[in-house]
């Protein structure tokens, strides 16, 4: 694996300091899906080619990652990619259907379908294009802000591989958990074994933080979550940290974002991640009481709040910052930006975080 070296010196480390739990002069902010269709320049860059071809072009990924930073004084960049490149690298076909989302023509149906999957050890050789995109972007960022790498968590990837796309109930994937628990664990182990070297490879390529997306946590109740999601979330963090150390790479902060996983907040706070991301259904003050002072919290403005007036966005941000408190906190949305959002309102959100968090520290 390439060793991250010769990158420009980091000029703004506020996001990393907050992630590690150190004091910051203001609250850092970034947005999930900040490189997205709400930006006209994104739609223009993306128009030329199909979604996964874009993911496989380091130059395109770099350009898309940098676009929001040209507009807004964000405190972090997140590499443009997709969580489904991992199932692809395991040999599954995935297409992005415009207006519908991801589609797997041949989802996993039976236990024996697991034999179709490639050896997880080969995944990193399939995903070199992501590492190239990270290295190129890290160079092009010229030290402006840190670059975040990411991946989908095992349960969330499993849902796509079995459902064959999005689903409102995840009934097929959950049927596996109840009817094929052994095969489910086997699949989740395969995914974990693929994710660990993939995330380590991202750091080797230049990623300065990692976020694990457990986007479908909410479809599991506390019992299923603690049996089929949490052990693998823990395992990813533990093994990535150990592998980084073995490879002689500096540790990076890790973020776990389990959407609608509020029932497991305490467990997630002790799962080995420096940062716990919250969606907008969680009250910040209660979350802080529940997780204590040991982790940084990230979130959690309702993305739809960006449909409000700029004045109202300012008020909502002020309330959110007051509730989270000034330290051990990274501002974000509670989910990704939607395609029909006004970039000016995203700018108002970012500016309000910076402005109000500095005021909070003066008082």
XYZ file of C-alpha atoms in Angstrom:
363
model
C 0.000 0.000 0.000
C 1.265 3.497 -0.765
C 2.455 5.355 2.308
C 0.907 8.797 2.701
C 3.775 11.231 2.340
C 4.770 14.537 0.831
C 1.338 16.109 1.300
C 1.066 19.866 1.861
C 0.931 20.945 5.509
C -2.569 21.172 7.009
C -3.605 24.794 7.565
C -6.986 24.239 9.254
C -7.062 21.331 11.692
C -10.165 22.467 13.626
C -12.225 19.461 12.497
C -9.509 16.982 13.525
C -8.979 18.666 16.890
C -12.710 18.530 17.644
C -12.800 14.882 16.545
C -9.992 14.033 18.973
C -11.805 15.897 21.764
C -9.400 18.829 21.907
C -10.577 22.420 22.410
C -11.261 24.515 19.298
C -11.681 28.258 18.711
C -14.981 27.686 16.918
C -17.211 24.750 15.970
C -16.076 23.009 12.775
C -18.745 22.155 10.201
C -19.156 19.977 7.121
C -22.211 18.454 5.439
C -22.983 14.900 4.469
C -23.449 14.879 0.666
C -21.780 18.292 0.438
C -20.544 17.139 -2.977
C -23.995 16.595 -4.430
C -26.671 17.343 -6.982
C -27.789 20.532 -5.200
C -24.718 22.173 -6.796
C -25.183 23.132 -10.477
C -21.462 22.563 -11.104
C -21.829 19.016 -9.720
C -24.693 18.271 -12.120
C -22.589 19.647 -14.970
C -19.529 17.523 -14.117
C -21.652 14.412 -13.586
C -23.844 14.837 -16.708
C -21.224 13.361 -18.999
C -20.955 9.859 -17.530
C -22.730 7.161 -15.582
C -22.528 7.215 -11.793
C -20.064 4.381 -11.150
C -17.839 5.492 -14.066
C -17.571 8.799 -12.224
C -16.637 6.931 -9.027
C -13.893 5.135 -10.979
C -12.361 8.364 -12.288
C -9.925 9.849 -9.743
C -9.979 13.191 -11.597
C -13.786 13.395 -11.526
C -13.927 12.382 -7.832
C -11.316 14.993 -6.981
C -13.188 17.746 -8.851
C -16.533 16.827 -7.221
C -14.934 16.675 -3.758
C -13.428 20.143 -4.151
C -16.500 21.892 -5.608
C -18.294 22.627 -2.296
C -15.026 23.941 -0.813
C -14.804 26.575 -3.542
C -18.201 27.867 -2.470
C -18.267 27.453 1.295
C -15.684 27.746 4.115
C -16.272 24.125 5.175
C -13.879 22.648 7.731
C -13.514 19.241 6.054
C -13.767 17.609 2.654
C -15.215 14.117 2.161
C -14.095 12.087 -0.815
C -16.711 11.649 -3.518
C -17.448 7.922 -3.784
C -20.213 5.477 -2.851
C -20.654 2.814 -0.178
C -21.625 0.279 -2.868
C -18.157 0.116 -4.424
C -17.446 -2.561 -1.778
C -20.170 -5.019 -2.931
C -18.994 -4.272 -6.489
C -15.439 -5.164 -5.559
C -16.760 -8.416 -4.052
C -18.032 -9.292 -7.526
C -21.642 -8.123 -7.407
C -23.059 -6.106 -10.265
C -24.509 -2.741 -9.221
C -26.004 -0.104 -11.482
C -27.327 3.341 -10.589
C -30.769 3.793 -12.115
C -31.571 7.507 -12.611
C -34.557 8.478 -10.471
C -34.587 5.096 -8.714
C -31.202 4.669 -7.087
C -28.885 1.658 -6.873
C -29.949 -1.657 -8.346
C -28.408 -5.146 -8.049
C -29.641 -7.274 -10.995
C -28.687 -10.468 -9.133
C -29.096 -9.955 -5.375
C -28.151 -12.619 -2.837
C -31.127 -14.983 -2.388
C -29.770 -18.229 -0.944
C -26.947 -19.138 1.374
C -25.072 -20.695 -1.547
C -25.014 -17.292 -3.285
C -22.271 -16.303 -0.815
C -19.946 -18.582 -2.811
C -20.242 -16.115 -5.729
C -18.489 -13.437 -3.669
C -14.798 -12.814 -4.210
C -12.243 -13.311 -1.455
C -12.475 -10.133 0.702
C -8.664 -9.988 0.753
C -8.732 -9.033 -2.966
C -11.035 -6.049 -2.465
C -8.293 -3.457 -2.027
C -6.777 -4.386 -5.396
C -10.213 -3.771 -6.971
C -10.595 -0.374 -5.305
C -7.321 1.263 -6.294
C -9.317 3.980 -8.045
C -10.661 5.189 -4.672
C -7.129 5.343 -3.222
C -5.943 7.272 -6.300
C -8.853 9.708 -5.922
C -7.949 10.267 -2.249
C -4.261 10.880 -2.987
C -5.037 13.261 -5.853
C -7.616 15.162 -3.788
C -5.329 15.383 -0.780
C -2.678 16.956 -3.028
C -5.153 19.330 -4.689
C -6.596 20.400 -1.325
C -3.173 21.903 -0.638
C -3.671 21.556 3.123
C -6.786 23.721 3.229
C -8.864 21.284 5.312
C -8.671 17.589 6.243
C -9.995 14.902 3.886
C -12.467 12.322 5.198
C -12.641 8.795 3.781
C -15.673 6.574 4.336
C -17.402 3.242 3.875
C -20.761 1.633 4.541
C -21.047 -0.563 7.643
C -21.572 -4.332 7.199
C -25.325 -4.485 7.986
C -26.126 -1.570 5.653
C -24.129 -3.164 2.813
C -25.827 -6.503 3.504
C -29.276 -4.898 3.101
C -28.431 -3.651 -0.391
C -26.893 -6.963 -1.434
C -29.997 -8.929 -0.409
C -32.763 -6.425 -1.184
C -31.187 -5.595 -4.541
C -31.657 -1.869 -3.918
C -33.425 0.458 -1.539
C -36.340 -0.835 0.552
C -38.789 0.700 2.998
C -38.911 -2.370 5.265
C -35.668 -4.337 4.626
C -37.899 -7.407 4.969
C -35.722 -9.634 2.742
C -32.523 -8.759 4.595
C -34.234 -9.156 7.974
C -35.690 -12.487 6.841
C -32.046 -13.646 6.546
C -31.332 -12.522 10.115
C -34.244 -14.597 11.437
C -34.103 -17.590 9.054
C -30.400 -17.758 8.170
C -28.524 -16.341 11.187
C -25.363 -18.366 10.438
C -25.253 -17.284 6.796
C -25.979 -13.699 7.890
C -22.992 -13.718 10.228
C -20.882 -15.265 7.461
C -21.835 -12.447 5.076
C -21.246 -9.783 7.745
C -17.795 -11.291 8.436
C -16.955 -11.231 4.711
C -17.954 -7.566 4.566
C -15.954 -6.728 7.699
C -12.914 -8.522 6.261
C -13.281 -6.394 3.110
C -13.883 -3.108 4.940
C -10.853 -3.249 7.228
C -8.154 -3.221 4.513
C -10.279 -0.822 2.439
C -10.390 1.764 5.239
C -6.707 1.259 6.084
C -5.945 1.709 2.377
C -7.829 5.002 2.397
C -5.644 6.272 5.244
C -2.492 5.052 3.507
C -3.660 6.989 0.436
C -4.130 10.194 2.443
C -7.490 10.153 4.264
C -7.178 12.032 7.574
C -10.411 10.752 9.178
C -12.862 7.913 8.472
C -16.649 7.754 8.706
C -18.587 4.493 8.813
C -22.187 4.842 7.593
C -24.687 2.486 9.230
C -27.498 4.120 7.263
C -30.018 1.341 7.884
C -29.571 0.971 11.647
C -33.161 2.067 12.231
C -34.593 -1.064 10.610
C -33.128 -3.133 13.430
C -34.501 -3.030 16.952
C -32.125 -3.116 19.931
C -31.836 -6.945 19.924
C -31.059 -7.387 16.232
C -28.763 -4.367 16.292
C -26.696 -5.697 19.183
C -26.459 -9.103 17.493
C -25.936 -8.294 13.794
C -24.684 -4.697 13.577
C -22.856 -3.586 16.705
C -20.285 -6.435 16.906
C -19.142 -5.673 13.347
C -19.120 -1.900 13.904
C -16.847 -2.528 16.906
C -14.704 -4.986 15.002
C -14.116 -2.536 12.138
C -12.818 0.164 14.508
C -10.655 -2.197 16.533
C -9.081 -3.872 13.500
C -8.579 -0.671 11.496
C -6.751 0.900 14.458
C -4.579 -2.171 14.952
C -3.752 -2.379 11.230
C -2.829 1.314 11.047
C -0.426 0.806 13.926
C 1.097 -2.303 12.308
C 1.527 -0.398 9.029
C 3.296 2.444 10.843
C 0.537 4.892 9.917
C -0.563 7.637 12.314
C -3.973 7.063 13.908
C -6.956 8.933 12.445
C -10.215 9.789 14.201
C -13.122 7.517 13.285
C -16.790 8.525 13.117
C -19.744 6.158 13.407
C -23.039 7.396 11.967
C -25.879 4.962 12.674
C -28.985 6.617 11.288
C -32.040 6.130 13.522
C -29.866 4.094 15.873
C -30.737 6.264 18.882
C -31.645 3.126 20.878
C -27.956 2.128 20.804
C -26.375 5.501 21.565
C -24.548 4.354 24.706
C -23.193 1.252 22.951
C -22.060 3.305 19.949
C -20.288 5.745 22.274
C -18.215 2.799 23.571
C -17.700 1.070 20.213
C -14.177 2.431 19.649
C -14.999 5.546 17.607
C -13.882 9.062 18.552
C -17.024 10.639 17.085
C -20.678 9.566 17.144
C -22.839 11.094 14.412
C -26.472 11.860 15.273
C -29.500 12.171 13.015
C -32.079 14.921 13.573
C -34.461 12.725 15.606
C -32.139 12.859 18.629
C -32.236 15.752 21.122
C -28.633 17.019 21.487
C -28.808 17.656 25.254
C -30.189 14.176 25.920
C -27.592 12.621 23.625
C -24.813 14.389 25.507
C -26.192 13.191 28.845
C -26.339 9.635 27.523
C -22.852 9.434 25.959
C -20.991 11.481 28.568
C -17.838 13.458 27.860
C -15.776 10.667 26.348
C -16.751 11.132 22.694
C -17.275 13.977 20.263
C -20.785 14.330 18.853
C -21.503 15.242 15.215
C -24.760 16.508 13.735
C -27.621 16.985 13.628
C -29.709 19.717 11.959
C -32.720 18.390 10.055
C -31.594 18.729 6.402
C -35.066 20.081 5.586
C -34.338 23.037 7.881
C -32.339 24.354 4.915
C -35.681 25.006 3.167
C -36.318 27.685 5.825
C -35.315 31.334 5.427
C -31.686 32.250 6.127
C -32.797 34.070 9.301
C -34.610 30.974 10.522
C -31.572 28.789 9.656
C -29.501 31.149 11.836
C -31.921 30.723 14.725
C -32.037 26.938 14.382
C -28.234 26.722 14.263
C -27.993 28.929 17.364
C -30.361 26.611 19.254
C -28.447 23.521 18.073
C -25.067 24.940 19.123
C -26.434 26.021 22.506
C -27.752 22.486 23.061
C -24.581 20.648 22.015
C -22.236 23.018 23.825
C -19.002 24.517 22.498
C -16.525 21.627 22.789
C -16.325 17.992 21.659
C -18.708 18.877 18.862
C -18.700 18.931 15.038
C -21.679 20.600 13.351
C -23.346 18.762 10.470
C -26.785 17.882 9.194
C -28.650 14.881 10.578
C -28.516 13.293 7.113
C -27.254 14.215 3.638
C -28.172 17.308 1.613
C -31.096 16.816 -0.790
C -30.778 17.604 -4.514
C -33.330 20.456 -4.506
C -31.650 22.482 -1.770
C -30.478 26.031 -2.401
C -26.669 26.352 -2.206
C -27.101 29.816 -0.644
C -28.941 28.243 2.268
C -26.118 25.745 2.711
C -23.786 28.738 2.871
C -26.051 30.365 5.471
C -25.860 27.181 7.576
C -22.037 27.056 7.449
C -21.681 30.767 8.221
C -24.165 30.577 11.115
C -22.193 27.734 12.722
C -18.950 29.687 12.505
C -20.464 32.969 13.653
C -22.520 31.679 16.570
C -19.877 29.258 17.851
C -17.347 32.092 18.115
C -19.893 34.196 20.017
C -20.612 31.287 22.376
C -16.934 31.077 23.277
C -16.711 34.810 24.036
C -19.530 34.633 26.588
